[in-house]
Amino acid sequence: MISSYVVMWYYVPTLEMPPEKEHEIPRWIFLWNGCALLLYQTLDNMDGKQARKTKSSSPLGLLFDHGIDCINSIFGSTNWMITMMLRPRDDVLLCYSVLFGPYALFFIATWEEFYTGELIMPIFNGPSEGLMGGAIMSFISCAYGPSFWQQSAVWDEWITPLLPT
């Protein structure tokens, strides 16, 4: 994951990617980010399962694992902003939502685990489906470019007339 962060931030250091500069950013960085996300997700899920299976889990291991996940949620969210070509100057609320949404959910889940003694995950959760969604988003940006997320879609034209004015 660290290599993915470094590569993304090398090409977009200020998180400002104007549409006219999009062609200067190689699309392979989005492919690399998606592959790194899938690898991180797999290894993160496997280490906890292995520790529980071998009965070698410890509070220090849990703290280390959650610490890495916490750091990754902030950096990974920043990569998602680059993947969707969100500009902090133009899309302030959306950028804060993408950046701090996963972090807030992670904090609440960890807080609940601290007081209840167990981490209860819903069927659709961040460590599995959330990271899979982020990887798919990166693969789409690799295939169609990050400006894909900035265009309006056909359903926008169908739904907008149905909304009250």
C-alpha positions as YAML, in Angstrom:
chain: A
units: angstrom
residues:
- id: 1
  name: MET
  ca: [0.00, 0.00, 0.00]
- id: 2
  name: ILE
  ca: [2.83, 2.38, 0.77]
- id: 3
  name: SER
  ca: [4.13, 2.11, -2.79]
- id: 4
  name: SER
  ca: [0.64, 2.88, -4.09]
- id: 5
  name: TYR
  ca: [0.42, 6.00, -1.90]
- id: 6
  name: VAL
  ca: [3.85, 7.20, -2.95]
- id: 7
  name: VAL
  ca: [3.12, 6.70, -6.66]
- id: 8
  name: MET
  ca: [-0.28, 8.42, -6.48]
- id: 9
  name: TRP
  ca: [1.09, 11.37, -4.54]
- id: 10
  name: TYR
  ca: [4.09, 11.65, -6.85]
- id: 11
  name: TYR
  ca: [1.78, 12.30, -9.80]
- id: 12
  name: VAL
  ca: [-0.83, 14.36, -7.88]
- id: 13
  name: PRO
  ca: [1.05, 15.96, -4.95]
- id: 14
  name: THR
  ca: [-1.49, 18.71, -4.19]
- id: 15
  name: LEU
  ca: [-4.64, 16.62, -4.82]
- id: 16
  name: GLU
  ca: [-5.54, 19.14, -7.53]
- id: 17
  name: MET
  ca: [-5.89, 17.42, -10.88]
- id: 18
  name: PRO
  ca: [-7.35, 19.79, -13.47]
- id: 19
  name: PRO
  ca: [-9.12, 18.03, -16.36]
- id: 20
  name: GLU
  ca: [-6.67, 19.42, -18.91]
- id: 21
  name: LYS
  ca: [-3.78, 17.75, -17.03]
- id: 22
  name: GLU
  ca: [-5.49, 14.37, -16.78]
- id: 23
  name: HIS
  ca: [-3.67, 13.00, -19.82]
- id: 24
  name: GLU
  ca: [-0.34, 13.61, -18.05]
- id: 25
  name: ILE
  ca: [-1.17, 11.10, -15.34]
- id: 26
  name: PRO
  ca: [-0.50, 7.50, -16.37]
- id: 27
  name: ARG
  ca: [-3.46, 5.21, -15.89]
- id: 28
  name: TRP
  ca: [-1.31, 2.35, -14.61]
- id: 29
  name: ILE
  ca: [-1.17, 4.06, -11.22]
- id: 30
  name: PHE
  ca: [-4.89, 3.36, -10.78]
- id: 31
  name: LEU
  ca: [-4.34, -0.28, -11.73]
- id: 32
  name: TRP
  ca: [-1.52, -0.47, -9.18]
- id: 33
  name: ASN
  ca: [-3.72, 1.13, -6.50]
- id: 34
  name: GLY
  ca: [-6.53, -1.37, -7.16]
- id: 35
  name: CYS
  ca: [-4.16, -4.35, -7.00]
- id: 36
  name: ALA
  ca: [-2.55, -3.01, -3.82]
- id: 37
  name: LEU
  ca: [-5.98, -2.58, -2.22]
- id: 38
  name: LEU
  ca: [-6.95, -6.16, -3.03]
- id: 39
  name: LEU
  ca: [-3.64, -7.46, -1.68]
- id: 40
  name: TYR
  ca: [-3.99, -5.36, 1.49]
- id: 41
  name: GLN
  ca: [-7.57, -6.56, 2.00]
- id: 42
  name: THR
  ca: [-6.59, -10.20, 1.60]
- id: 43
  name: LEU
  ca: [-3.57, -10.04, 3.89]
- id: 44
  name: ASP
  ca: [-5.40, -7.98, 6.52]
- id: 45
  name: ASN
  ca: [-8.25, -10.48, 6.69]
- id: 46
  name: MET
  ca: [-5.90, -13.48, 6.69]
- id: 47
  name: ASP
  ca: [-3.64, -12.36, 9.54]
- id: 48
  name: GLY
  ca: [-6.48, -11.97, 12.03]
- id: 49
  name: LYS
  ca: [-8.03, -15.28, 11.03]
- id: 50
  name: GLN
  ca: [-4.65, -17.01, 11.35]
- id: 51
  name: ALA
  ca: [-4.02, -15.48, 14.78]
- id: 52
  name: ARG
  ca: [-7.43, -16.63, 16.03]
- id: 53
  name: LYS
  ca: [-7.00, -20.09, 14.48]
- id: 54
  name: THR
  ca: [-3.59, -20.66, 16.09]
- id: 55
  name: LYS
  ca: [-4.70, -18.97, 19.33]
- id: 56
  name: SER
  ca: [-1.76, -16.57, 19.07]
- id: 57
  name: SER
  ca: [-3.81, -13.36, 19.07]
- id: 58
  name: SER
  ca: [-2.87, -10.78, 21.67]
- id: 59
  name: PRO
  ca: [-3.96, -7.28, 22.67]
- id: 60
  name: LEU
  ca: [-0.70, -5.92, 21.24]
- id: 61
  name: GLY
  ca: [-1.36, -7.64, 17.91]
- id: 62
  name: LEU
  ca: [-4.88, -6.21, 17.86]
- id: 63
  name: LEU
  ca: [-3.55, -2.74, 18.62]
- id: 64
  name: PHE
  ca: [-0.94, -3.04, 15.86]
- id: 65
  name: ASP
  ca: [-3.49, -4.35, 13.33]
- id: 66
  name: HIS
  ca: [-6.03, -1.63, 14.16]
- id: 67
  name: GLY
  ca: [-3.28, 1.01, 14.10]
- id: 68
  name: ILE
  ca: [-2.25, -0.01, 10.58]
- id: 69
  name: ASP
  ca: [-5.91, -0.08, 9.50]
- id: 70
  name: CYS
  ca: [-6.45, 3.39, 10.97]
- id: 71
  name: ILE
  ca: [-3.51, 4.89, 9.12]
- id: 72
  name: ASN
  ca: [-4.55, 3.11, 5.96]
- id: 73
  name: SER
  ca: [-8.10, 4.48, 6.14]
- id: 74
  name: ILE
  ca: [-6.85, 8.07, 5.92]
- id: 75
  name: PHE
  ca: [-4.24, 7.45, 3.20]
- id: 76
  name: GLY
  ca: [-6.54, 5.13, 1.27]
- id: 77
  name: SER
  ca: [-9.31, 7.74, 1.32]
- id: 78
  name: THR
  ca: [-6.90, 10.28, -0.09]
- id: 79
  name: ASN
  ca: [-6.13, 7.86, -2.92]
- id: 80
  name: TRP
  ca: [-9.87, 7.54, -3.55]
- id: 81
  name: MET
  ca: [-10.07, 11.33, -3.89]
- id: 82
  name: ILE
  ca: [-7.34, 11.18, -6.54]
- id: 83
  name: THR
  ca: [-9.04, 8.23, -8.24]
- id: 84
  name: MET
  ca: [-12.33, 10.15, -8.53]
- id: 85
  name: MET
  ca: [-10.56, 13.40, -9.46]
- id: 86
  name: LEU
  ca: [-12.12, 15.26, -6.53]
- id: 87
  name: ARG
  ca: [-10.61, 18.69, -5.93]
- id: 88
  name: PRO
  ca: [-10.52, 19.96, -2.34]
- id: 89
  name: ARG
  ca: [-10.91, 23.52, -3.60]
- id: 90
  name: ASP
  ca: [-14.10, 22.77, -5.57]
- id: 91
  name: ASP
  ca: [-15.70, 19.83, -3.76]
- id: 92
  name: VAL
  ca: [-14.99, 20.64, -0.11]
- id: 93
  name: LEU
  ca: [-17.91, 18.77, 1.49]
- id: 94
  name: LEU
  ca: [-17.52, 15.74, -0.74]
- id: 95
  name: CYS
  ca: [-13.77, 15.61, -0.09]
- id: 96
  name: TYR
  ca: [-14.30, 15.77, 3.67]
- id: 97
  name: SER
  ca: [-16.93, 13.03, 3.42]
- id: 98
  name: VAL
  ca: [-14.64, 10.76, 1.40]
- id: 99
  name: LEU
  ca: [-11.67, 11.49, 3.66]
- id: 100
  name: PHE
  ca: [-13.23, 11.39, 7.12]
- id: 101
  name: GLY
  ca: [-16.24, 9.08, 6.52]
- id: 102
  name: PRO
  ca: [-14.27, 5.82, 6.62]
- id: 103
  name: TYR
  ca: [-12.13, 7.18, 9.46]
- id: 104
  name: ALA
  ca: [-15.21, 8.03, 11.55]
- id: 105
  name: LEU
  ca: [-16.77, 4.61, 10.92]
- id: 106
  name: PHE
  ca: [-13.51, 2.91, 11.85]
- id: 107
  name: PHE
  ca: [-13.31, 4.94, 15.07]
- id: 108
  name: ILE
  ca: [-16.88, 4.09, 16.06]
- id: 109
  name: ALA
  ca: [-16.39, 0.36, 15.36]
- id: 110
  name: THR
  ca: [-13.15, 0.32, 17.37]
- id: 111
  name: TRP
  ca: [-14.80, 2.22, 20.21]
- id: 112
  name: GLU
  ca: [-17.66, -0.30, 20.25]
- id: 113
  name: GLU
  ca: [-15.16, -3.16, 20.30]
- id: 114
  name: PHE
  ca: [-13.35, -1.59, 23.25]
- id: 115
  name: TYR
  ca: [-16.53, -1.44, 25.35]
- id: 116
  name: THR
  ca: [-18.24, -4.65, 24.24]
- id: 117
  name: GLY
  ca: [-15.15, -6.83, 23.85]
- id: 118
  name: GLU
  ca: [-16.09, -8.02, 20.35]
- id: 119
  name: LEU
  ca: [-16.07, -6.53, 16.88]
- id: 120
  name: ILE
  ca: [-19.43, -7.13, 15.27]
- id: 121
  name: MET
  ca: [-19.31, -6.45, 11.54]
- id: 122
  name: PRO
  ca: [-22.42, -6.04, 9.40]
- id: 123
  name: ILE
  ca: [-22.89, -8.08, 6.24]
- id: 124
  name: PHE
  ca: [-21.69, -5.17, 4.09]
- id: 125
  name: ASN
  ca: [-18.58, -3.80, 5.83]
- id: 126
  name: GLY
  ca: [-15.58, -1.62, 5.15]
- id: 127
  name: PRO
  ca: [-12.73, -4.13, 5.53]
- id: 128
  name: SER
  ca: [-14.20, -6.46, 2.91]
- id: 129
  name: GLU
  ca: [-16.74, -4.89, 0.59]
- id: 130
  name: GLY
  ca: [-15.56, -1.31, 1.14]
- id: 131
  name: LEU
  ca: [-12.03, -2.11, 0.04]
- id: 132
  name: MET
  ca: [-13.38, -4.20, -2.83]
- id: 133
  name: GLY
  ca: [-15.45, -1.19, -3.93]
- id: 134
  name: GLY
  ca: [-12.36, 1.03, -3.75]
- id: 135
  name: ALA
  ca: [-10.41, -1.45, -5.87]
- id: 136
  name: ILE
  ca: [-13.21, -1.58, -8.45]
- id: 137
  name: MET
  ca: [-13.26, 2.22, -8.47]
- id: 138
  name: SER
  ca: [-9.51, 2.23, -9.18]
- id: 139
  name: PHE
  ca: [-9.91, -0.31, -11.99]
- id: 140
  name: ILE
  ca: [-12.67, 1.81, -13.57]
- id: 141
  name: SER
  ca: [-10.40, 4.87, -13.38]
- id: 142
  name: CYS
  ca: [-7.65, 2.83, -15.04]
- id: 143
  name: ALA
  ca: [-9.96, 1.79, -17.86]
- id: 144
  name: TYR
  ca: [-11.86, 5.05, -18.47]
- id: 145
  name: GLY
  ca: [-9.73, 7.70, -16.76]
- id: 146
  name: PRO
  ca: [-10.48, 9.56, -13.53]
- id: 147
  name: SER
  ca: [-12.71, 12.06, -15.35]
- id: 148
  name: PHE
  ca: [-15.23, 9.19, -15.65]
- id: 149
  name: TRP
  ca: [-16.43, 10.09, -12.14]
- id: 150
  name: GLN
  ca: [-17.00, 13.74, -13.09]
- id: 151
  name: GLN
  ca: [-19.43, 13.20, -15.95]
- id: 152
  name: SER
  ca: [-23.19, 12.98, -15.69]
- id: 153
  name: ALA
  ca: [-24.81, 9.69, -16.53]
- id: 154
  name: VAL
  ca: [-27.92, 8.70, -18.43]
- id: 155
  name: TRP
  ca: [-29.89, 8.09, -15.25]
- id: 156
  name: ASP
  ca: [-29.19, 11.68, -14.16]
- id: 157
  name: GLU
  ca: [-31.15, 12.81, -17.20]
- id: 158
  name: TRP
  ca: [-33.97, 10.39, -16.40]
- id: 159
  name: ILE
  ca: [-34.24, 11.08, -12.66]
- id: 160
  name: THR
  ca: [-33.81, 14.86, -12.66]
- id: 161
  name: PRO
  ca: [-37.12, 15.58, -14.43]
- id: 162
  name: LEU
  ca: [-38.96, 13.41, -11.90]
- id: 163
  name: LEU
  ca: [-37.74, 15.40, -8.91]
- id: 164
  name: PRO
  ca: [-39.92, 18.23, -7.63]
- id: 165
  name: THR
  ca: [-38.67, 21.70, -8.52]
...
